[in-house]
Short mmCIF file of C-alpha atoms in Angstrom, two decimals:
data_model
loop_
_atom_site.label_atom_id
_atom_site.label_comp_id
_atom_site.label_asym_id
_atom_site.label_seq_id
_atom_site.Cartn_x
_atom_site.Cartn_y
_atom_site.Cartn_z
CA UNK A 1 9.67 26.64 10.97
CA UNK A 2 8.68 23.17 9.95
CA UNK A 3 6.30 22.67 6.96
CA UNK A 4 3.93 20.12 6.27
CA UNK A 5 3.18 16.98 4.35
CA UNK A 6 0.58 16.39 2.38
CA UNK A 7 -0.26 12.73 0.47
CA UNK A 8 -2.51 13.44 -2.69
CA UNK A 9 -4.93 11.06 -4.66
CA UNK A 10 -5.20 11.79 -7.64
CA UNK A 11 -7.79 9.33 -8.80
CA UNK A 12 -7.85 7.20 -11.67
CA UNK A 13 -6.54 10.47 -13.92
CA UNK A 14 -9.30 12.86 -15.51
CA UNK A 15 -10.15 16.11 -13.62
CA UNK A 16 -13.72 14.76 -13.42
CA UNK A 17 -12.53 12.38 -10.61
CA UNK A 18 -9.80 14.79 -8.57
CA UNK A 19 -11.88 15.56 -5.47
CA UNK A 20 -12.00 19.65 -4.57
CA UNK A 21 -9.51 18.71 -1.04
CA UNK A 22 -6.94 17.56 -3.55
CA UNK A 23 -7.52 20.53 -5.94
CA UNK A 24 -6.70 22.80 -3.08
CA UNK A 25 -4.09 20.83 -1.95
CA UNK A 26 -2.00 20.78 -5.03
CA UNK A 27 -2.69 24.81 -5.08
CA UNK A 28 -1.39 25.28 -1.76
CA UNK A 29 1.99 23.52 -1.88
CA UNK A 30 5.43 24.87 -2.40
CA UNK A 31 7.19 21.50 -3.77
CA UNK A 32 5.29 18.66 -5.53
CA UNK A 33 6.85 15.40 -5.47
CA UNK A 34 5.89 12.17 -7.49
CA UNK A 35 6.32 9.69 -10.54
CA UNK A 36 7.19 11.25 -13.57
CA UNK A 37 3.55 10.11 -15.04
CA UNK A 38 1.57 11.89 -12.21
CA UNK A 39 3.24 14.76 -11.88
CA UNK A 40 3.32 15.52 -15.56
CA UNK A 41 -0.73 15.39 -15.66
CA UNK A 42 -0.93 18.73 -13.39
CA UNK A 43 -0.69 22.44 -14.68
CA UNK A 44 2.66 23.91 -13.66
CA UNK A 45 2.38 26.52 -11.02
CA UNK A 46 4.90 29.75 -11.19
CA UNK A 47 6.86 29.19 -7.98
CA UNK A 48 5.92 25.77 -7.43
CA UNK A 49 8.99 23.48 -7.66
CA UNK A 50 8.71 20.06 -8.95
CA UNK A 51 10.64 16.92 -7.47
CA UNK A 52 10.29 14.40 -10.31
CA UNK A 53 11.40 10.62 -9.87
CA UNK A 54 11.11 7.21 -11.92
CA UNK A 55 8.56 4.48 -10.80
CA UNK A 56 9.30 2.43 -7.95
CA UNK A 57 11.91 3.93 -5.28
CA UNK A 58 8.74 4.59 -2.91
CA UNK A 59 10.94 4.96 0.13
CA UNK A 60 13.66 7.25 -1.37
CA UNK A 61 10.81 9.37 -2.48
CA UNK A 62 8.99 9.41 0.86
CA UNK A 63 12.50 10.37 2.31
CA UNK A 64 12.97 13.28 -0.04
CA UNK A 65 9.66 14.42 0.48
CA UNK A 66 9.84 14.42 4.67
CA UNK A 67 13.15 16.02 4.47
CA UNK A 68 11.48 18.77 2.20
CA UNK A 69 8.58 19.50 4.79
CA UNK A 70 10.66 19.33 8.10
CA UNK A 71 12.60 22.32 6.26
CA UNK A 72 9.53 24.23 6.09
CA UNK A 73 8.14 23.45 2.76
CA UNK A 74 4.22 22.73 1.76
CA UNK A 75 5.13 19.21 0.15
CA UNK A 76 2.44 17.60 -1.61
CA UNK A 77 3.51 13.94 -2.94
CA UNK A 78 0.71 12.82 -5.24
CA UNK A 79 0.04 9.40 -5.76
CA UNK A 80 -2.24 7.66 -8.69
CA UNK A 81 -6.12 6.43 -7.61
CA UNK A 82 -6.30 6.42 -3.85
CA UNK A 83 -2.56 6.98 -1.93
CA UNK A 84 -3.67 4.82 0.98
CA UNK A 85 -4.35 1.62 -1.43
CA UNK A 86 -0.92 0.17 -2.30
CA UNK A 87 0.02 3.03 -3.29
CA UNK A 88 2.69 6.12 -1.35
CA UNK A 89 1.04 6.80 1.96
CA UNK A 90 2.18 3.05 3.19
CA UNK A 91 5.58 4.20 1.84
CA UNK A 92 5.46 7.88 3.59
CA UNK A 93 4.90 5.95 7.15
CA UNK A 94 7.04 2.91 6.84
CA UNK A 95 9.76 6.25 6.02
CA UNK A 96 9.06 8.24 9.10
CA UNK A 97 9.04 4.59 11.59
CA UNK A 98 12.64 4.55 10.08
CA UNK A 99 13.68 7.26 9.78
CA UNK A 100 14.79 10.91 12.35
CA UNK A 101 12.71 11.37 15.38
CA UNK A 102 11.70 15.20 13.65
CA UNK A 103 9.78 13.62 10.73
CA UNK A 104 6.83 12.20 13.64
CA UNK A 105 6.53 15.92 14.35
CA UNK A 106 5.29 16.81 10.95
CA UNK A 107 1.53 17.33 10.08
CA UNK A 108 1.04 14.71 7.68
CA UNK A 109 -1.96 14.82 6.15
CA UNK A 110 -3.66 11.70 3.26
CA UNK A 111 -6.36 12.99 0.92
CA UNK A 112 -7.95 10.14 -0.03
CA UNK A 113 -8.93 9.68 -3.75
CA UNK A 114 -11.06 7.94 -6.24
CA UNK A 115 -8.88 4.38 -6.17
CA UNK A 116 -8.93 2.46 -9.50
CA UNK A 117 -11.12 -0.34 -8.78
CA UNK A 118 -14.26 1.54 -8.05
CA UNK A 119 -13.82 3.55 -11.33
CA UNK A 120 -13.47 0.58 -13.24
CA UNK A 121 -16.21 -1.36 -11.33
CA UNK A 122 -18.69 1.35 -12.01
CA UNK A 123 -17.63 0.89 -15.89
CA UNK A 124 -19.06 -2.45 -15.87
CA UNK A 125 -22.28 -2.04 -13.25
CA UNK A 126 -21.79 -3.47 -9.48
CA UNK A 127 -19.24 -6.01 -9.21
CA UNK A 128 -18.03 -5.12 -6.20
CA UNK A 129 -21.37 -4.77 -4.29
CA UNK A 130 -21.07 -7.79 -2.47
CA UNK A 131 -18.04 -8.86 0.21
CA UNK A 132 -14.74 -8.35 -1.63
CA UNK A 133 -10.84 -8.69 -1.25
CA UNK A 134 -8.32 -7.26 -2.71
CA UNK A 135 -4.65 -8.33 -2.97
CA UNK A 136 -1.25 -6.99 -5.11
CA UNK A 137 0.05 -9.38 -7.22
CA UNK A 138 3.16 -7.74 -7.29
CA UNK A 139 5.52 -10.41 -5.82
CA UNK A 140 8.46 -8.37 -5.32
CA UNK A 141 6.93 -6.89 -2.75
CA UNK A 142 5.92 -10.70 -1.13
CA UNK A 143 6.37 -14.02 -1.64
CA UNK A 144 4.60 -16.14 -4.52
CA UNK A 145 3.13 -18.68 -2.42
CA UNK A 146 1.63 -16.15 0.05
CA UNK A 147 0.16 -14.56 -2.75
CA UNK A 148 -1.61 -18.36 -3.69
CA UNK A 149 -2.34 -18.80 0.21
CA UNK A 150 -4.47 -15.68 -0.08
CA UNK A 151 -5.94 -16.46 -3.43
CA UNK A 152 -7.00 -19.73 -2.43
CA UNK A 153 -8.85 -18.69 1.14
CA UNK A 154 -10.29 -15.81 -1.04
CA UNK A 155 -11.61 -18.45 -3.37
CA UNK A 156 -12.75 -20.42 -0.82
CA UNK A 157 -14.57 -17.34 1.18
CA UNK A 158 -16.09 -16.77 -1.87
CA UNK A 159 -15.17 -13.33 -1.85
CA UNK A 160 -14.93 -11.01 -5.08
CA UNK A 161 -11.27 -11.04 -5.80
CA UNK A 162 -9.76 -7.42 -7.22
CA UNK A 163 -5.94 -7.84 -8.42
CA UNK A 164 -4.17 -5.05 -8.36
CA UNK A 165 -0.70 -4.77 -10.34
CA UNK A 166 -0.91 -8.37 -12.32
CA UNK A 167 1.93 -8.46 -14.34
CA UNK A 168 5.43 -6.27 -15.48
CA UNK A 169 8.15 -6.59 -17.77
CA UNK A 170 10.15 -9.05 -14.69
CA UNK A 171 6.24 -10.89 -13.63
CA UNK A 172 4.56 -11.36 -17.39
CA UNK A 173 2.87 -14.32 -16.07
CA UNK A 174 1.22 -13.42 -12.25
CA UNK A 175 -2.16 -13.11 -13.90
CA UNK A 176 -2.09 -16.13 -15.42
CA UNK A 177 -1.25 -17.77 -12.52
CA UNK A 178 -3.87 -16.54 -10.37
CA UNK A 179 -6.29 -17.67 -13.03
CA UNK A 180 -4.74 -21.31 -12.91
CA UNK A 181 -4.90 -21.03 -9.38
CA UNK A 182 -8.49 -19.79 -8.82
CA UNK A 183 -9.87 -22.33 -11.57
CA UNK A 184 -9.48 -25.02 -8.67
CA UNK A 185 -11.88 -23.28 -6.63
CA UNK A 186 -14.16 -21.53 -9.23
CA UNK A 187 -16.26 -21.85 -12.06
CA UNK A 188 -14.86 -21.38 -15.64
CA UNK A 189 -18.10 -18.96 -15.99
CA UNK A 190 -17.22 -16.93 -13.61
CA UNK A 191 -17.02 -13.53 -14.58
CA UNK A 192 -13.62 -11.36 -14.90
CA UNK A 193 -13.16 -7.95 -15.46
CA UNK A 194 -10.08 -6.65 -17.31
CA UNK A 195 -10.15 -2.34 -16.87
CA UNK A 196 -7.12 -0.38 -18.36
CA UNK A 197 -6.86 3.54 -18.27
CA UNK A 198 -10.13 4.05 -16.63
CA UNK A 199 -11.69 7.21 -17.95
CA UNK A 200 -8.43 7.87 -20.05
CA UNK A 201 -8.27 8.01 -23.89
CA UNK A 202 -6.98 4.99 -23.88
CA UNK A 203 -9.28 3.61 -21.84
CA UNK A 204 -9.88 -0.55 -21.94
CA UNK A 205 -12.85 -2.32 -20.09
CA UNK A 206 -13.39 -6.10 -21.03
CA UNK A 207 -15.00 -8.50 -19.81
CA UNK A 208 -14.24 -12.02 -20.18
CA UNK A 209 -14.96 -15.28 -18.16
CA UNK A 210 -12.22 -17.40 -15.47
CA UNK A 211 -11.83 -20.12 -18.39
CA UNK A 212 -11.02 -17.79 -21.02
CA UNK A 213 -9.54 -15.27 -19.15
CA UNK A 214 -5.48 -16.35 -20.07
CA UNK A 215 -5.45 -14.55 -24.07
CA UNK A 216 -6.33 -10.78 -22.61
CA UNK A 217 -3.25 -9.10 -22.49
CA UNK A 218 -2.67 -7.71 -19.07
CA UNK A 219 -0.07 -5.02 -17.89
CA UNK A 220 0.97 -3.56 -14.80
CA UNK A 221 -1.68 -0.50 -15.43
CA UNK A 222 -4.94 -3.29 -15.60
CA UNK A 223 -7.33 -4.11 -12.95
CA UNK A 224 -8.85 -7.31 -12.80
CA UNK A 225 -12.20 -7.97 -10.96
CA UNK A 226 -13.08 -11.76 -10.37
CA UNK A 227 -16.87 -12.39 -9.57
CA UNK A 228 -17.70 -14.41 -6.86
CA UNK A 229 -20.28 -17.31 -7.00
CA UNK A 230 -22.94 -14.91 -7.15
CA UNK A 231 -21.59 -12.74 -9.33
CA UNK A 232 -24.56 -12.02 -12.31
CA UNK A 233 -24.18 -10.88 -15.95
CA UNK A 234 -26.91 -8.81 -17.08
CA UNK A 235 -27.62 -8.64 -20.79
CA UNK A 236 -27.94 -4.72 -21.91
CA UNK A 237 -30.91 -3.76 -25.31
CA UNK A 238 -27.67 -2.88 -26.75
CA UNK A 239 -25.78 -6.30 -26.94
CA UNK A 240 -23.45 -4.85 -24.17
CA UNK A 241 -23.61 -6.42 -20.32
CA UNK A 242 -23.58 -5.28 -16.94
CA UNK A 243 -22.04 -7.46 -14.38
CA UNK A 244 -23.26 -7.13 -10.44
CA UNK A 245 -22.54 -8.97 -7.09
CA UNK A 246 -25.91 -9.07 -5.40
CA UNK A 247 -26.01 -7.74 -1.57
CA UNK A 248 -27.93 -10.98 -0.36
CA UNK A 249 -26.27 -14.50 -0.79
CA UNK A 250 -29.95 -15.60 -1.85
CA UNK A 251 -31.39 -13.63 -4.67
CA UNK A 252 -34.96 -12.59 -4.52
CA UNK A 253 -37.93 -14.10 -5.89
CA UNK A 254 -39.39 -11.22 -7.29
CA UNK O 1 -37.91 9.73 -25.69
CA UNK O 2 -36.32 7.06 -22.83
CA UNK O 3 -34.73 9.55 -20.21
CA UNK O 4 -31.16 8.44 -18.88
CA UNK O 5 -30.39 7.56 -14.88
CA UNK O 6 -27.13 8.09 -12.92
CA UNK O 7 -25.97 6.61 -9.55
CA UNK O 8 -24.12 9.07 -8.03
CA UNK O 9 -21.62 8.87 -4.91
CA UNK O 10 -22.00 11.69 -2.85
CA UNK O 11 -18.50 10.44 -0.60
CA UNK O 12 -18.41 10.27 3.13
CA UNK O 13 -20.48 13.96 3.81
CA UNK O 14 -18.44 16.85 3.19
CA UNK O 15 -18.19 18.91 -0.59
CA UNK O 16 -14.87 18.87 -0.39
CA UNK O 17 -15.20 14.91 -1.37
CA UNK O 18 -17.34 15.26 -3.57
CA UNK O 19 -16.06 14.83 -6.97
CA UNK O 20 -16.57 17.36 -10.49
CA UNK O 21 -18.73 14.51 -12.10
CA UNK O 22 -20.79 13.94 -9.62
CA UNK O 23 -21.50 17.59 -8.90
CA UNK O 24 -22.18 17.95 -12.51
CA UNK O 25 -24.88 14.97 -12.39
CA UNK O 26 -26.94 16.71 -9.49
CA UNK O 27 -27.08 19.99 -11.40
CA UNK O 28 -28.43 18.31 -14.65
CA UNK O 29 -30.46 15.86 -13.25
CA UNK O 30 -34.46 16.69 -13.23
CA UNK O 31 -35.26 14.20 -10.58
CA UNK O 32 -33.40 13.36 -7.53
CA UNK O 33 -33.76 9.79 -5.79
CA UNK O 34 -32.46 8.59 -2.34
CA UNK O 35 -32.52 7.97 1.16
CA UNK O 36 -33.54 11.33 3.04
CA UNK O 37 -30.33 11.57 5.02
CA UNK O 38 -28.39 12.07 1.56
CA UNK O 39 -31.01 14.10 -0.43
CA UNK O 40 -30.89 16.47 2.51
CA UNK O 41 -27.69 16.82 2.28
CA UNK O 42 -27.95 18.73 -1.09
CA UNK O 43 -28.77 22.42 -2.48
CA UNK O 44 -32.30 22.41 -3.47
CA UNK O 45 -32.49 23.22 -7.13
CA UNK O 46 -35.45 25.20 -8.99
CA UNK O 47 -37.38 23.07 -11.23
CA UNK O 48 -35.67 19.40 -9.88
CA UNK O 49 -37.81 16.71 -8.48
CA UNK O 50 -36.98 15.23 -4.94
CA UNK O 51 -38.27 11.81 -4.35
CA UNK O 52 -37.42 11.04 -0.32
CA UNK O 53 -37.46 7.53 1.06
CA UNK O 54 -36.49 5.88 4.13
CA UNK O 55 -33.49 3.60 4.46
CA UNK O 56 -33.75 0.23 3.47
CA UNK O 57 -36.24 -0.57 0.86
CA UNK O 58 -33.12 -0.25 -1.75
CA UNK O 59 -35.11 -2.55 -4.40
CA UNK O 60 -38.49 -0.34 -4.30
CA UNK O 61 -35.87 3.02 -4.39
CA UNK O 62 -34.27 1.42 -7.53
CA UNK O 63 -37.93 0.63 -9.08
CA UNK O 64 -39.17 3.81 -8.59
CA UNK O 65 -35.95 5.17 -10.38
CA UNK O 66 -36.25 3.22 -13.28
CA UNK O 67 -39.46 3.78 -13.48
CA UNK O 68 -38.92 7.62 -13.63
CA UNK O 69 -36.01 6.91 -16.36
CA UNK O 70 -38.09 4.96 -18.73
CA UNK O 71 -40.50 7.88 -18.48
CA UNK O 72 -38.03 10.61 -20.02
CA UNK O 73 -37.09 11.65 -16.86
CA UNK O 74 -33.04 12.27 -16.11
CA UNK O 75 -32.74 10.94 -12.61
CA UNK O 76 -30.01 10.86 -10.35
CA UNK O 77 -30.02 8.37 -7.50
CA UNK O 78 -27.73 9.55 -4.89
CA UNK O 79 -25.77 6.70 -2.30
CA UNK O 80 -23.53 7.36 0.16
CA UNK O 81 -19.33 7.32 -0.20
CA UNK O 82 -19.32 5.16 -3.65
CA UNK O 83 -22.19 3.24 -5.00
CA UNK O 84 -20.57 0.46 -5.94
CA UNK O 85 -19.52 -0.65 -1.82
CA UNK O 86 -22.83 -1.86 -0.16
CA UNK O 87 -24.73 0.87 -1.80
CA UNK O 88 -27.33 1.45 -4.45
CA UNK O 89 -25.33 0.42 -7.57
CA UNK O 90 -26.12 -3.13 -7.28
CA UNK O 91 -29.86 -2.41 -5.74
CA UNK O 92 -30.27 -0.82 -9.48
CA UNK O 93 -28.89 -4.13 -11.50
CA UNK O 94 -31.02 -6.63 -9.55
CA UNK O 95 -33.89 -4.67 -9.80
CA UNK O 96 -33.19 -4.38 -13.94
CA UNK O 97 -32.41 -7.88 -14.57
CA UNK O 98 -35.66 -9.40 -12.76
CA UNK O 99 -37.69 -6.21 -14.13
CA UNK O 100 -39.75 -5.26 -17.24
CA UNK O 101 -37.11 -5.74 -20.51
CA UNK O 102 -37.30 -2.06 -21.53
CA UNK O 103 -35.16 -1.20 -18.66
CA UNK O 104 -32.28 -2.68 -20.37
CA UNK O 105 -32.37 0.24 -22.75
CA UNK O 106 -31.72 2.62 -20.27
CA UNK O 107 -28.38 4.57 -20.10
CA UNK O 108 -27.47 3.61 -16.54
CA UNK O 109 -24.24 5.20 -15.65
CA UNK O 110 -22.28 4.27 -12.07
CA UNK O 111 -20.39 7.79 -10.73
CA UNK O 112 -17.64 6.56 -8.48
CA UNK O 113 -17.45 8.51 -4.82
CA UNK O 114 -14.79 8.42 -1.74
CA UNK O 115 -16.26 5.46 0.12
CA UNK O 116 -15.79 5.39 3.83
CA UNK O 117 -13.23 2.93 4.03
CA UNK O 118 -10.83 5.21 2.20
CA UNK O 119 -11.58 8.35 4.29
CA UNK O 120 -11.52 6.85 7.45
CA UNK O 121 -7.88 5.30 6.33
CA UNK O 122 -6.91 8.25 5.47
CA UNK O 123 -7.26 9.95 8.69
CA UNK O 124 -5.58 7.12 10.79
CA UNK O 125 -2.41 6.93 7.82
CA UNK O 126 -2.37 3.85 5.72
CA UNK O 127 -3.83 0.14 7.21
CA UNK O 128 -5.19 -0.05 3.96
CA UNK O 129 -1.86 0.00 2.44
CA UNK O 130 -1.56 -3.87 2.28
CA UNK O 131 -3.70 -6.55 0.74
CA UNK O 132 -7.17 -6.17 2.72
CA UNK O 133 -11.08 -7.54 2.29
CA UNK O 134 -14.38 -5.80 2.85
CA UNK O 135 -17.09 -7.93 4.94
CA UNK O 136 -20.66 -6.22 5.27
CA UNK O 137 -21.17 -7.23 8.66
CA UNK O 138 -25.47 -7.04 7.94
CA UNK O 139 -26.91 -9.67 8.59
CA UNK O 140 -29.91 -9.12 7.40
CA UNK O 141 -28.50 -9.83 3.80
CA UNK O 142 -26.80 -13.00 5.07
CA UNK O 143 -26.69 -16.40 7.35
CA UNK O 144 -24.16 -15.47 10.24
CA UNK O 145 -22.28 -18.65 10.02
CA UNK O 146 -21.32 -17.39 6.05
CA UNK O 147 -19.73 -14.26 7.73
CA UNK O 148 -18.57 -16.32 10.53
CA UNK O 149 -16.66 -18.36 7.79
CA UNK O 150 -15.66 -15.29 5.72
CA UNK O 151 -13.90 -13.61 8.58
CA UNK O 152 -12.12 -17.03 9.71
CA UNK O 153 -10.43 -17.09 6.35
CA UNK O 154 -10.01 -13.72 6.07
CA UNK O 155 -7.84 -14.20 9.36
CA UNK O 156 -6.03 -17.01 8.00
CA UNK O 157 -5.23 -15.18 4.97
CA UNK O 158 -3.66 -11.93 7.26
CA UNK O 159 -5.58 -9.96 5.70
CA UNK O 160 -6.24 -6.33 6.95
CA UNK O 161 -10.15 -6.49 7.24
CA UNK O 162 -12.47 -3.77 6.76
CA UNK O 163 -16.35 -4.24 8.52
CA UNK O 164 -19.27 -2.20 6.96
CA UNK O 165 -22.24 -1.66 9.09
CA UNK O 166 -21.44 -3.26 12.39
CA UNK O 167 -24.46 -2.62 14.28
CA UNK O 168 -28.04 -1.65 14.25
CA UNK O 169 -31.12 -1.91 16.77
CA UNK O 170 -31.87 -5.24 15.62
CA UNK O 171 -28.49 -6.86 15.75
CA UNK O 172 -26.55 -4.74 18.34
CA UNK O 173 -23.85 -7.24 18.71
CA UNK O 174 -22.87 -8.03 15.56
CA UNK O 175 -18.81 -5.92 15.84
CA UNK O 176 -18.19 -7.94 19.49
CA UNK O 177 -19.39 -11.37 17.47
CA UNK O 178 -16.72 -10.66 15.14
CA UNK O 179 -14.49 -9.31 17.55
CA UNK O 180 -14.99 -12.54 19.38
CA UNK O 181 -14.17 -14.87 16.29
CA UNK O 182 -11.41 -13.15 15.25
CA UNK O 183 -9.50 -13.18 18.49
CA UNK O 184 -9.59 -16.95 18.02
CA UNK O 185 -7.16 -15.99 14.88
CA UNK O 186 -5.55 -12.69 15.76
CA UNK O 187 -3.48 -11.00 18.74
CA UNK O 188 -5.10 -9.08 21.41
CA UNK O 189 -2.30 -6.25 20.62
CA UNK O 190 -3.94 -6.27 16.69
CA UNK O 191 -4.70 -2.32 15.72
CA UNK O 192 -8.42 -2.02 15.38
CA UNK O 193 -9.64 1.40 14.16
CA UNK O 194 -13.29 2.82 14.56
CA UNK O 195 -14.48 5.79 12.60
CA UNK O 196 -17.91 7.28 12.57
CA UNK O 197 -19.02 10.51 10.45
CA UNK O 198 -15.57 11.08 8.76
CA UNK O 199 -15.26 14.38 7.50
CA UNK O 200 -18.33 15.97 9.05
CA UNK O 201 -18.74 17.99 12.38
CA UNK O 202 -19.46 14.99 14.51
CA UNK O 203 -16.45 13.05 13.13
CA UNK O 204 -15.13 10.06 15.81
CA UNK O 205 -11.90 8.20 15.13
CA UNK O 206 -10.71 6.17 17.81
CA UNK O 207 -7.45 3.29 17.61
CA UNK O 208 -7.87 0.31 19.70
CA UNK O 209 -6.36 -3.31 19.84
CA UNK O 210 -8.43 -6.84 19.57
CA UNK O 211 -8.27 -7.29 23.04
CA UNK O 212 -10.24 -4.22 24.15
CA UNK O 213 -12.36 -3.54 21.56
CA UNK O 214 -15.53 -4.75 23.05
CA UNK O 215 -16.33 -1.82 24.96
CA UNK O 216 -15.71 1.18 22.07
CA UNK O 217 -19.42 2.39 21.17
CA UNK O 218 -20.57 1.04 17.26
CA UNK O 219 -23.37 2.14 15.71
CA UNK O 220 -24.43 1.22 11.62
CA UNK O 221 -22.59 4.78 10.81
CA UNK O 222 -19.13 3.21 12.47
CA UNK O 223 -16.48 1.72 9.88
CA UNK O 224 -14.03 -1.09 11.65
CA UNK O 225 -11.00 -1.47 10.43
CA UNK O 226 -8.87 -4.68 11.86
CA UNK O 227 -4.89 -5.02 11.21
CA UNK O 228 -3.26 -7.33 9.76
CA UNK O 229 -0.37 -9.13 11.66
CA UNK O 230 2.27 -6.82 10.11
CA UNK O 231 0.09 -3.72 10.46
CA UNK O 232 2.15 -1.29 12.57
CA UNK O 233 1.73 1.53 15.06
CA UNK O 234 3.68 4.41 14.85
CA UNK O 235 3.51 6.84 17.75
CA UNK O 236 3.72 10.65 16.94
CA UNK O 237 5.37 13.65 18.86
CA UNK O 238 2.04 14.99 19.75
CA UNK O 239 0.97 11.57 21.77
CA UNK O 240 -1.44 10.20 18.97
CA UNK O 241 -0.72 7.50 16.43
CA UNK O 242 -0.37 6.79 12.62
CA UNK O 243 -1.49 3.03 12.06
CA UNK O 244 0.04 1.64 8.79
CA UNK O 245 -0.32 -1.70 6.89
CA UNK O 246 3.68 -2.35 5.26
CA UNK O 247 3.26 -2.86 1.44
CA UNK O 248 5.92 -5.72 1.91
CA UNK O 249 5.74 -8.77 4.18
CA UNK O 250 9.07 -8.27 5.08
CA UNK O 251 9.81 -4.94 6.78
CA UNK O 252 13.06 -3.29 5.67
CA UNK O 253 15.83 -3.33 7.54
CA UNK O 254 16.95 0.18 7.07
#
């Protein structure tokens, strides 16, 4: 009998954030698949077998996982944050277009989860309250100046901008040259938002401004959140700000 | 003593979204704040204040809140999916940074929830899985012609575009407007996606293309989601479709 497929968020990491659906989920399945990292945050399970690969290799994993659940196994792939944003469910369905007729037989099912920018937007107060887009910087996944095409209509939309993945070991410098890039459009006050292991131990929030945003050292775990025009920075009793994009374009005079 | 106040994201409807934190702010909070629909959503706790209002009237909501907070009170205000998207969140700042000072003491915390965007994605696969924006089609909050302008660019930049409250009684026609504007940028064969009440007993998802859109009922519950141009369809064995957005430009050519 064939089994099924399940694609877990995990959220940004603590249990505080796993939703109940993906608690169950994880319970329920036979075979866990995933990165190394996610998979070693769960409690092992007797009888559960887990299917542990490195970072990147989506598709191979997406394969391994389909072939798993058309034998007849409860697969659960988990995925960091949400798995819908740029993250394995894209990967899962690109997989079954190319792959065996069987695999669009399966009951594939996507639990969504608690995707890292709104954990690290509700660090810092409402950035993201306003119109927003978000874009990977990764650019082995797509061209450089497609990336700066998008940047640059984003800017000129005046749209919050959320990067996600701005920089590796082999793209130190994407960040950096989204910031040059943006400057064009935007003010050097405008606020940016650096957020590192939301809710972790290790957690980082900073916030920092588009003209002095190049010193803040950014890996491929940050977020960034760049404010719009409207963008506001509210001073806190405690020396501390909150930042928020305002729902109307005109603020009121109250 | 100055009391504390939490925004809280319930997630789309259903417990089974809602996430351990924010379950643990409802059960310590003494008063509960929000929009009727939401409030009456929850278990009614002995001893814990329910203050109902209508929708709209986020500012006064956010005041009253405060208010409550500065008081002593520990008040929860609850929002739909995540606070932070078109929600309460940034209601709260604006009403702190042109209020009295003292509410800049006030331990304001932001609990993150499943917004609707991610649920309804989740249900149709992944369109979400490339670089996407998120337009709040409301007009009410602003000029036409700056969401006229937003979703040109957004369509020059490809990306996958997500619409938050489409319609209400006052502006019925807001999701055909766009739908209208966007076909001057987009193929009629583009995958739009409508979702109303994801997750709860009335739950509507329904895939359509650009070109025949028009006619699929919208309401201020619906979520639109547009493709992108690489956004792909993927039919299943059981007749219905996965819609997914490619993480890379390029699709592979295995």
């Amino acid at each position: 009998m064939i089994g099924t497929l399940s694609i877990v968020g995990l959220g940004p990491g603590p249990a505080r954030w796993l939703t109940p659906e993906a608690s169950e989920a994880l319970c329920a399945a036979t075979d866990i698949v995933g990165y190394a990292t996610y998979v070693g945050r769960m409690a092992e399970r007797p009888g559960q077998v887990r299917h542990v690969s490195d970072n990147g290799a989506e598709i191979e994993r997406a394969r391994h996982a389909l072939s798993l659940a058309v034998s007849g196994r409860q697969v659960v792939i988990v995925s960091g944050g949400d798995p819908g944003i740029f993250a394995m469910a894209a990967a899962v369905f690109e997989a079954i277009e190319t792959g065996p007729e069987i695999w669009r037989a399966l009951d594939v099912k996507v639990v969504p989860g608690i995707t890292a920018m709104l954990a690290a937007a509700a660090r810092m107060g409402a950035p993201l309250g306003s119109d927003f887009c978000v874009i990977n910087l990764s650019d082995n996944l797509k061209p450089w100046p497609l990336i700066e095409k998008r940047l640059a209509l984003a800017a000129e939309a005046d749209f919050v901008i959320v990067l996600y993945n701005p920089a590796s070991r082999a793209r130190p410098d994407q960040a950096k040259n989204a910031f040059a890039h943006l400057r064009k459009y935007r003010a050097a006050t405008t606020p940016v938002i650096f957020a590192a292991a939301i809710g972790r131990e290790d957690e980082q929030v900073a916030l920092s401004c588009l003209g002095e945003a190049d010193p803040v050292p950014v890996d491929m775990r940050t977020l960034i959140i760049i404010g719009s025009s409207a963008t506001r920075i509210v001073p806190r009793a405690n020396g501390a700000y909150w930042v928020y994009s305002p729902r109307k374009t005109e603020r009121p005079a109250c």
